[in-house]
Amino acid sequence: MTPPFPPEPNTSESGDLPSHPPGLDLDPEAMRALGYQAVDALVERWAGLRDDVPWRGAPYQDLRDRFGGEGPAPEEGEGAAAVLEEAIRDVLPLAARVDHPRFLAFIPSAPTWPSVLGDFLASGFNVFQGTWLGSAGPSRVELMVLEWFRQWLGMPSGAGGLLTSGGSAANLVAVAVAREAAGNPSRPVVYLSDQGHSSLLRACRIAGIPREGIRILPTGPDLRLDPSRVRTAVERDRAEGAVPILVCANGGTTNTGSVDPLAALASLTRELGLRLHVDGAFGGFGVLCEKGARALDGIGQADSVTLDPHKWLFQTFECGCLLVRDPGELDRAFRVTPEYLQDTQLGAEQVNFGDRGVQLSRSFRALKIWMSVRSFGLNAFRTAVAHGIDRAEEVEARVRASRELELLSPASLGIVTYRFRPRGWEDEGPLEALNRGIQGRLREEGTAMTSSTRLNNRFALRVCVLNPHTTRKDLDDLLDRVERLGRDLAEAYRTPGERPR
Ligand SMILES: *Cc1c(COP(=O)(O)O)cnc(C)c1O
């Protein structure tokens, strides 16, 4: 491989001054060589992923002096090939591999290769997708992708929205548009479930919903919002002169995958004249397979829905989405046309996505989705989504069959929670210490990366299977390992004449 050299200053034959300052360019051969070097490294990483660890991290102290430490940025270039190599060798591996087949923590993300290439092309073509004037073709493709999503969810025709950086941004836009659509009342109230994602609470804060207007409603033992509880809260708030503007329901909670009764909440909010937002960031694409669609029944009746293609649609970060029943609401809520953008107003069909949300400069996120769905066909995506749901059901069955494992929440949209619980252990304190120990050991040994949570004040181990490469054996091995670690740790806890209750 020829090392790329910075090109000579662009001096004209007459010896005039360079027509542009030298220093930020590479010649075509060097560009190609660097591109191949990057692609080779990526393909090697992908091919070796299963044999690698699912996570590698380091405390700050160990990294203080790495990568240039706290020194100033270098005045002189070090050569692009060397820098690329250092990034690939030293920086990028120090991270979770969230696409590893045994990465089962938080919400995994296992993108397709066409998705990676879509991001790469969107960057290289440097598409500015804030206005139709700036990107007619890309904007048309985004409309098309949003139309796919609308159809998958079963939202009424005409519904649309925009792609965002992620679910947090989509939830923020959903809360802000609800406030605007309600006429920006001075005492707005938003209803959340106690299982709702933290980004919804943050969205309320950013959107200026006052603290006393944020109702976090407790869920029952099934971790679902009870519509009658919503009704009571709304009626009480209205009686006190506040203005309910939005109910936020979950289309798959991050905690346990539980789904609120969406169809019942949709009829309730219709009856009460209120908006319903469904946060389907994690679970929404469950609609692509039969079991998921059944679990999410009613999602298409919502006034707005958040989706995260970078979770269960196998896209690279970043890619979120907000769909609303009437996309005109977004324009009415957010459009501000300063003089310097007057050339961009081309008429209603020619959407300026920059008017629909937070970002004006936006990348072409729809490309990766359009490329990956068209490359493999929707059927492959349906199968991949169903895979996660089926594997999680197997985990549930395996936990139920074990005498030492206790199921804490059943498989729902790819998530199961459970804990190790030896016979005779009753008290929460020792059980938590034991399961914390298991969780820590799993990460240290690199067997699998899982995460924990709390449910009804109990410490829970949690598995989230979204990756189509996660096999039944990966999961069986994990549970075998949890049982073994649990037995060893429980043994270590036992002191003569005394054992934890
Ligand atoms: C991940 C997630 C979010 C936040 O989405 P980001 O893409 O991380 O910003 C919101 N809601 C739910 C249910 C999620 O799982």
PDB file of C-alpha atoms and ligand atoms in Angstrom, residues 106-107 164-171 195-200 202 249-255 277 279-283 306-311 317-321 415 462, ligand 1:
ATOM      1  CA  PHE A 106     -29.340  -2.371  27.106  1.00  0.00           C
ATOM      2  CA  ILE A 107     -30.602  -2.305  23.510  1.00  0.00           C
ATOM      3  CA  THR A 164     -34.112  12.152  13.590  1.00  0.00           C
ATOM      4  CA  SER A 165     -30.851  11.493  15.378  1.00  0.00           C
ATOM      5  CA  GLY A 166     -32.627   8.971  17.582  1.00  0.00           C
ATOM      6  CA  GLY A 167     -35.587   8.194  19.789  1.00  0.00           C
ATOM      7  CA  SER A 168     -34.757  10.961  22.259  1.00  0.00           C
ATOM      8  CA  ALA A 169     -34.956  13.618  19.545  1.00  0.00           C
ATOM      9  CA  ALA A 170     -38.158  12.064  18.185  1.00  0.00           C
ATOM     10  CA  ASN A 171     -39.761  12.069  21.648  1.00  0.00           C
ATOM     11  CA  GLN A 195     -41.947   2.525  32.894  1.00  0.00           C
ATOM     12  CA  GLY A 196     -41.563   5.289  30.283  1.00  0.00           C
ATOM     13  CA  HIS A 197     -38.127   5.989  28.851  1.00  0.00           C
ATOM     14  CA  SER A 198     -36.055   8.710  30.538  1.00  0.00           C
ATOM     15  CA  SER A 199     -35.987  10.666  27.268  1.00  0.00           C
ATOM     16  CA  LEU A 200     -39.711  11.400  27.626  1.00  0.00           C
ATOM     17  CA  ARG A 202     -36.257  14.984  29.513  1.00  0.00           C
ATOM     18  CA  ALA A 249     -47.618   5.161  26.051  1.00  0.00           C
ATOM     19  CA  ASN A 250     -44.965   2.514  25.529  1.00  0.00           C
ATOM     20  CA  GLY A 251     -44.659   0.323  22.479  1.00  0.00           C
ATOM     21  CA  GLY A 252     -42.096  -1.813  24.223  1.00  0.00           C
ATOM     22  CA  THR A 253     -40.439  -0.473  27.377  1.00  0.00           C
ATOM     23  CA  THR A 254     -36.680  -0.526  27.572  1.00  0.00           C
ATOM     24  CA  ASN A 255     -36.917  -2.199  30.966  1.00  0.00           C
ATOM     25  CA  HIS A 277     -47.972   9.342  21.622  1.00  0.00           C
ATOM     26  CA  ASP A 279     -42.790   5.523  22.213  1.00  0.00           C
ATOM     27  CA  GLY A 280     -41.890   2.573  20.022  1.00  0.00           C
ATOM     28  CA  ALA A 281     -38.212   3.519  19.827  1.00  0.00           C
ATOM     29  CA  PHE A 282     -37.135   0.093  20.895  1.00  0.00           C
ATOM     30  CA  GLY A 283     -40.114  -2.100  20.080  1.00  0.00           C
ATOM     31  CA  THR A 306     -41.369   7.228  17.839  1.00  0.00           C
ATOM     32  CA  LEU A 307     -39.259   4.574  16.126  1.00  0.00           C
ATOM     33  CA  ASP A 308     -35.533   3.884  16.248  1.00  0.00           C
ATOM     34  CA  PRO A 309     -34.295   2.271  13.035  1.00  0.00           C
ATOM     35  CA  HIS A 310     -30.877   2.074  14.730  1.00  0.00           C
ATOM     36  CA  LYS A 311     -32.316  -0.497  17.096  1.00  0.00           C
ATOM     37  CA  PHE A 317     -26.268   4.976  14.611  1.00  0.00           C
ATOM     38  CA  GLU A 318     -27.744   7.493  14.300  1.00  0.00           C
ATOM     39  CA  CYS A 319     -31.248   6.968  13.054  1.00  0.00           C
ATOM     40  CA  GLY A 320     -34.528   7.690  14.825  1.00  0.00           C
ATOM     41  CA  CYS A 321     -37.931   8.622  13.472  1.00  0.00           C
ATOM     42  CA  ILE A 415     -36.540  -8.832  26.486  1.00  0.00           C
ATOM     43  CA  ARG A 462     -31.862  -8.570  31.892  1.00  0.00           C
TER      44      ARG A 462
HETATM   45  C1  LIG B   1     -33.658   3.850  23.171  1.00  0.00           C
HETATM   46  C2  LIG B   1     -34.951   4.391  23.564  1.00  0.00           C
HETATM   47  C3  LIG B   1     -35.205   5.768  23.529  1.00  0.00           C
HETATM   48  C4  LIG B   1     -34.122   6.776  23.230  1.00  0.00           C
HETATM   49  O1  LIG B   1     -33.683   6.661  21.918  1.00  0.00           O
HETATM   50  P1  LIG B   1     -32.215   7.121  21.476  1.00  0.00           P
HETATM   51  O2  LIG B   1     -32.170   6.669  20.066  1.00  0.00           O
HETATM   52  O3  LIG B   1     -31.249   6.427  22.364  1.00  0.00           O
HETATM   53  O4  LIG B   1     -32.156   8.596  21.617  1.00  0.00           O
HETATM   54  C5  LIG B   1     -36.472   6.200  23.814  1.00  0.00           C
HETATM   55  N1  LIG B   1     -37.445   5.330  24.153  1.00  0.00           N
HETATM   56  C6  LIG B   1     -37.228   4.007  24.213  1.00  0.00           C
HETATM   57  C7  LIG B   1     -38.351   3.100  24.594  1.00  0.00           C
HETATM   58  C8  LIG B   1     -35.976   3.484  23.925  1.00  0.00           C
HETATM   59  O5  LIG B   1     -35.760   2.166  24.007  1.00  0.00           O
END
